[in-house]
GROMACS .gro file of C-alpha atoms in nm:
model
  259
    1MET     CA    1   2.995  -3.253  -3.117
    2LYS     CA    2   3.008  -3.146  -2.751
    3LYS     CA    3   3.137  -2.805  -2.854
    4ILE     CA    4   2.851  -2.765  -3.100
    5ILE     CA    5   2.594  -2.862  -2.836
    6THR     CA    6   2.751  -2.628  -2.581
    7LEU     CA    7   2.757  -2.343  -2.830
    8SER     CA    8   2.394  -2.405  -2.918
    9ALA     CA    9   2.298  -2.399  -2.550
   10VAL     CA   10   2.480  -2.070  -2.500
   11LEU     CA   11   2.315  -1.916  -2.804
   12PHE     CA   12   1.974  -2.038  -2.690
   13ALA     CA   13   2.024  -1.891  -2.343
   14ALA     CA   14   2.141  -1.563  -2.491
   15ALA     CA   15   1.839  -1.552  -2.719
   16ALA     CA   16   1.606  -1.620  -2.425
   17LEU     CA   17   1.768  -1.341  -2.225
   18PHE     CA   18   1.740  -1.104  -2.519
   19ALA     CA   19   1.371  -1.191  -2.558
   20GLN     CA   20   1.284  -1.102  -2.200
   21THR     CA   21   1.017  -0.840  -2.145
   22VAL     CA   22   1.120  -0.552  -1.920
   23LEU     CA   23   0.845  -0.471  -1.669
   24LYS     CA   24   0.879  -0.150  -1.469
   25VAL     CA   25   0.676  -0.148  -1.149
   26GLY     CA   26   0.661   0.139  -0.903
   27ALA     CA   27   0.620   0.067  -0.531
   28THR     CA   28   0.655   0.218  -0.187
   29PRO     CA   29   0.950   0.059  -0.004
   30GLU     CA   30   0.793  -0.172   0.254
   31PRO     CA   31   0.627  -0.410   0.215
   32HIS     CA   32   0.557  -0.353  -0.155
   33ALA     CA   33   0.907  -0.318  -0.299
   34ASP     CA   34   1.035  -0.596  -0.072
   35ILE     CA   35   0.768  -0.835  -0.197
   36LEU     CA   36   0.836  -0.743  -0.560
   37ASN     CA   37   1.210  -0.800  -0.518
   38LEU     CA   38   1.131  -1.142  -0.373
   39ILE     CA   39   0.979  -1.262  -0.701
   40LYS     CA   40   1.232  -1.117  -0.946
   41ASP     CA   41   1.396  -1.452  -1.021
   42ASP     CA   42   1.060  -1.625  -1.059
   43LEU     CA   43   0.954  -1.372  -1.319
   44LYS     CA   44   1.286  -1.396  -1.498
   45ALA     CA   45   1.217  -1.767  -1.548
   46ASP     CA   46   0.889  -1.661  -1.715
   47GLY     CA   47   1.070  -1.421  -1.949
   48VAL     CA   48   0.996  -1.105  -1.750
   49ASP     CA   49   1.276  -0.877  -1.632
   50LEU     CA   50   1.122  -0.698  -1.334
   51LYS     CA   51   1.253  -0.351  -1.255
   52VAL     CA   52   1.133  -0.215  -0.921
   53ILE     CA   53   1.121   0.165  -0.893
   54GLU     CA   54   1.069   0.295  -0.540
   55PHE     CA   55   0.849   0.594  -0.459
   56THR     CA   56   0.784   0.755  -0.123
   57ASP     CA   57   0.457   0.929  -0.201
   58TYR     CA   58   0.111   0.831  -0.327
   59VAL     CA   59   0.085   1.063  -0.629
   60THR     CA   60   0.395   1.018  -0.845
   61PRO     CA   61   0.357   0.641  -0.902
   62ASN     CA   62   0.006   0.691  -1.044
   63GLU     CA   63   0.124   0.975  -1.266
   64ALA     CA   64   0.404   0.749  -1.391
   65VAL     CA   65   0.162   0.469  -1.484
   66GLU     CA   66  -0.081   0.702  -1.656
   67SER     CA   67   0.199   0.861  -1.861
   68GLY     CA   68   0.350   0.524  -1.952
   69GLU     CA   69   0.677   0.596  -1.773
   70ILE     CA   70   0.626   0.271  -1.579
   71ASP     CA   71   0.403  -0.029  -1.651
   72ALA     CA   72   0.234  -0.078  -1.314
   73ASN     CA   73   0.246   0.018  -0.951
   74TYR     CA   74   0.191  -0.161  -0.624
   75PHE     CA   75   0.112   0.058  -0.324
   76GLN     CA   76  -0.255   0.154  -0.318
   77HIS     CA   77  -0.596   0.019  -0.234
   78ILE     CA   78  -0.901   0.028  -0.461
   79PRO     CA   79  -1.084   0.323  -0.299
   80TYR     CA   80  -0.772   0.538  -0.340
   81LEU     CA   81  -0.731   0.428  -0.703
   82GLU     CA   82  -1.094   0.506  -0.784
   83SER     CA   83  -1.073   0.844  -0.610
   84PHE     CA   84  -0.753   0.929  -0.799
   85ASN     CA   85  -0.911   0.838  -1.133
   86LYS     CA   86  -1.211   1.057  -1.060
   87GLU     CA   87  -1.005   1.352  -0.942
   88ARG     CA   88  -0.745   1.342  -1.222
   89GLY     CA   89  -0.942   1.189  -1.508
   90TYR     CA   90  -0.697   0.898  -1.513
   91HIS     CA   91  -0.753   0.547  -1.649
   92LEU     CA   92  -0.597   0.319  -1.389
   93VAL     CA   93  -0.745  -0.026  -1.321
   94ASN     CA   94  -0.693  -0.306  -1.074
   95ALA     CA   95  -0.502  -0.599  -1.223
   96GLY     CA   96  -0.506  -0.806  -0.903
   97GLY     CA   97  -0.548  -0.773  -0.526
   98ILE     CA   98  -0.255  -0.893  -0.315
   99HIS     CA   99  -0.270  -0.792   0.051
  100VAL     CA  100  -0.421  -0.574   0.321
  101GLU     CA  101  -0.226  -0.352   0.561
  102PRO     CA  102  -0.454  -0.284   0.857
  103PHE     CA  103  -0.474   0.081   0.962
  104ALA     CA  104  -0.405   0.151   1.327
  105LEU     CA  105  -0.409   0.435   1.576
  106TYR     CA  106  -0.067   0.477   1.739
  107SER     CA  107   0.064   0.688   2.025
  108LYS     CA  108   0.387   0.751   2.211
  109LYS     CA  109   0.202   0.929   2.493
  110VAL     CA  110  -0.085   0.701   2.594
  111LYS     CA  111  -0.130   0.324   2.618
  112SER     CA  112  -0.503   0.306   2.552
  113VAL     CA  113  -0.776   0.488   2.363
  114LYS     CA  114  -0.937   0.549   2.702
  115ASP     CA  115  -0.631   0.747   2.813
  116LEU     CA  116  -0.677   1.017   2.548
  117LYS     CA  117  -0.764   1.344   2.714
  118LYS     CA  118  -0.988   1.629   2.603
  119LYS     CA  119  -0.854   1.836   2.314
  120ALA     CA  120  -0.593   1.570   2.234
  121ARG     CA  121  -0.420   1.628   1.901
  122ILE     CA  122  -0.474   1.345   1.646
  123ALA     CA  123  -0.280   1.331   1.319
  124ILE     CA  124  -0.451   1.171   1.019
  125PRO     CA  125  -0.359   1.128   0.649
  126ASN     CA  126  -0.453   1.425   0.431
  127ASP     CA  127  -0.528   1.238   0.105
  128PRO     CA  128  -0.902   1.191   0.042
  129THR     CA  129  -0.967   0.819   0.084
  130ASN     CA  130  -0.710   0.759   0.356
  131GLU     CA  131  -0.845   1.052   0.557
  132GLY     CA  132  -1.191   0.899   0.532
  133ARG     CA  133  -1.053   0.560   0.626
  134ALA     CA  134  -0.881   0.712   0.931
  135LEU     CA  135  -1.200   0.884   1.044
  136LEU     CA  136  -1.396   0.560   1.005
  137LEU     CA  137  -1.136   0.391   1.225
  138LEU     CA  138  -1.172   0.661   1.491
  139ALA     CA  139  -1.549   0.623   1.471
  140ASP     CA  140  -1.516   0.247   1.520
  141ALA     CA  141  -1.296   0.320   1.822
  142GLY     CA  142  -1.580   0.526   1.971
  143LEU     CA  143  -1.390   0.854   1.966
  144ILE     CA  144  -1.615   1.032   1.715
  145THR     CA  145  -1.929   0.979   1.514
  146LEU     CA  146  -1.972   1.073   1.150
  147LYS     CA  147  -2.269   1.225   0.970
  148GLU     CA  148  -2.507   0.978   0.812
  149GLY     CA  149  -2.383   0.878   0.468
  150ALA     CA  150  -2.023   0.979   0.533
  151GLY     CA  151  -1.799   0.703   0.403
  152ILE     CA  152  -1.453   0.655   0.264
  153THR     CA  153  -1.435   1.015   0.142
  154ALA     CA  154  -1.529   1.161   0.480
  155THR     CA  155  -1.338   1.466   0.602
  156VAL     CA  156  -1.322   1.635   0.942
  157GLN     CA  157  -1.619   1.845   0.829
  158ASP     CA  158  -1.826   1.523   0.835
  159ILE     CA  159  -1.771   1.467   1.207
  160ALA     CA  160  -2.112   1.472   1.378
  161SER     CA  161  -1.999   1.440   1.737
  162ASN     CA  162  -1.662   1.474   1.904
  163PRO     CA  163  -1.708   1.427   2.282
  164LEU     CA  164  -1.340   1.481   2.365
  165LYS     CA  165  -1.318   1.782   2.134
  166LEU     CA  166  -1.023   1.616   1.963
  167LYS     CA  167  -0.807   1.838   1.742
  168PHE     CA  168  -0.710   1.700   1.403
  169SER     CA  169  -0.392   1.761   1.203
  170GLU     CA  170  -0.423   1.656   0.839
  171ILE     CA  171  -0.074   1.550   0.730
  172GLU     CA  172   0.083   1.380   0.430
  173ALA     CA  173   0.072   1.006   0.499
  174ALA     CA  174   0.449   0.958   0.460
  175SER     CA  175   0.516   1.214   0.734
  176LEU     CA  176   0.288   1.062   0.998
  177PRO     CA  177   0.551   0.844   1.170
  178ARG     CA  178   0.781   1.146   1.199
  179VAL     CA  179   0.518   1.359   1.374
  180LEU     CA  180   0.395   1.083   1.608
  181ALA     CA  181   0.602   1.214   1.899
  182ASP     CA  182   0.459   1.564   1.850
  183VAL     CA  183   0.092   1.469   1.871
  184ASP     CA  184  -0.113   1.266   2.115
  185ALA     CA  185  -0.189   0.996   1.858
  186ALA     CA  186  -0.181   0.934   1.485
  187VAL     CA  187  -0.360   0.705   1.239
  188ILE     CA  188  -0.084   0.563   1.020
  189ASN     CA  189  -0.092   0.362   0.698
  190GLY     CA  190   0.071   0.021   0.724
  191ASN     CA  191   0.333   0.081   0.457
  192TYR     CA  192   0.463   0.380   0.655
  193ALA     CA  193   0.412   0.232   1.000
  194ILE     CA  194   0.614  -0.082   0.925
  195PRO     CA  195   0.943   0.092   0.826
  196ALA     CA  196   0.904   0.308   1.138
  197GLY     CA  197   0.910  -0.006   1.351
  198LEU     CA  198   0.542   0.009   1.443
  199SER     CA  199   0.337  -0.310   1.469
  200ALA     CA  200  -0.039  -0.277   1.441
  201LYS     CA  201  -0.097  -0.572   1.673
  202LYS     CA  202   0.166  -0.479   1.932
  203ASP     CA  203   0.164  -0.100   1.921
  204GLY     CA  204  -0.178  -0.006   1.790
  205LEU     CA  205  -0.425   0.150   2.032
  206PHE     CA  206  -0.701   0.047   1.792
  207VAL     CA  207  -0.664  -0.163   1.476
  208GLU     CA  208  -0.878  -0.193   1.166
  209GLY     CA  209  -1.070  -0.519   1.136
  210SER     CA  210  -0.956  -0.808   0.916
  211SER     CA  211  -1.258  -0.760   0.688
  212SER     CA  212  -1.111  -0.435   0.554
  213PRO     CA  213  -1.209  -0.357   0.193
  214TYR     CA  214  -0.880  -0.174   0.142
  215VAL     CA  215  -0.692  -0.442  -0.051
  216ASN     CA  216  -0.359  -0.329  -0.199
  217VAL     CA  217  -0.355  -0.398  -0.573
  218ILE     CA  218  -0.140  -0.403  -0.882
  219ALA     CA  219  -0.255  -0.097  -1.076
  220VAL     CA  220  -0.204  -0.057  -1.451
  221LYS     CA  221  -0.337   0.169  -1.722
  222GLU     CA  222  -0.665   0.045  -1.864
  223GLY     CA  223  -0.603  -0.199  -2.148
  224ASN     CA  224  -0.281  -0.339  -2.003
  225GLU     CA  225  -0.433  -0.558  -1.732
  226ASN     CA  226  -0.434  -0.869  -1.952
  227THR     CA  227  -0.083  -0.852  -2.097
  228ASP     CA  228   0.132  -1.160  -2.045
  229ALA     CA  229   0.382  -0.971  -1.830
  230ILE     CA  230   0.116  -0.831  -1.595
  231LYS     CA  231  -0.053  -1.171  -1.567
  232ALA     CA  232   0.284  -1.327  -1.481
  233LEU     CA  233   0.345  -1.056  -1.220
  234VAL     CA  234   0.010  -1.111  -1.047
  235LYS     CA  235   0.053  -1.488  -1.059
  236ALA     CA  236   0.397  -1.463  -0.896
  237LEU     CA  237   0.264  -1.229  -0.627
  238LYS     CA  238  -0.017  -1.474  -0.546
  239SER     CA  239   0.224  -1.759  -0.483
  240GLU     CA  240   0.291  -1.971  -0.176
  241LYS     CA  241   0.638  -1.817  -0.174
  242VAL     CA  242   0.490  -1.473  -0.112
  243ARG     CA  243   0.236  -1.606   0.137
  244LYS     CA  244   0.507  -1.773   0.346
  245TYR     CA  245   0.730  -1.466   0.326
  246VAL     CA  246   0.453  -1.236   0.448
  247GLU     CA  247   0.344  -1.471   0.726
  248GLY     CA  248   0.706  -1.510   0.838
  249LYS     CA  249   0.803  -1.145   0.825
  250TYR     CA  250   0.477  -1.006   0.962
  251PRO     CA  251   0.358  -1.260   1.221
  252ASN     CA  252   0.166  -0.992   1.407
  253GLY     CA  253  -0.066  -0.920   1.116
  254GLU     CA  254   0.087  -0.594   0.991
  255VAL     CA  255   0.043  -0.735   0.639
  256VAL     CA  256  -0.220  -0.997   0.550
  257VAL     CA  257  -0.241  -1.165   0.207
  258VAL     CA  258  -0.586  -1.196   0.052
  259PHE     CA  259  -0.531  -1.494  -0.178
   0.00000   0.00000   0.00000
């Protein structure tokens, strides 16, 4: 009898494993991929086999979701997603907001915004919404003003006043940490600043406020946001386990959960 029960248990476990749904999610390495890897076992218990595919740019993971190569991605905020949809004619939607990574202005040459000299070179992201976000940050820091109505899609052409006659270098977001030593300052996205050892709270000359609307989300192709696997993914990401992990790993506020 024991052998029969044991065999039944093995067969049941094998059947459960076989029935698992494979969920492919694209992510930039830190913190997104790290957070996803944290919940792999939790999802497995819910019948979801999470496969994390790492990307180092902001374009390919959206192309992969739109084409169906992967099921979801986790790297972007809503303004970027909406801008990407409009520009490419894509159909990506937000399946759940998870965290915010405050933008910050960093420098290896000065210790304060007030120390920036005339004609200082400032590097900013070159993708539409992150460039606008960077310029809004610089405006909040009092370094520039923007034309009335200029918002998240602002470009350097929308600068109304620039008292220090700052020079701007528009650079791919992933490359910003590498060029930091070559410019006077750079506005760097959190998911690229963190792997470079930069802390917004400790190293930032000026940091985005905690009320930032740039929440990082799970993005899927329209129509897939309510599948069981995606719902399980979002639920696992909005867990106390993730909250405690983020608070422990990023005590200086480089990453802030929004749930």
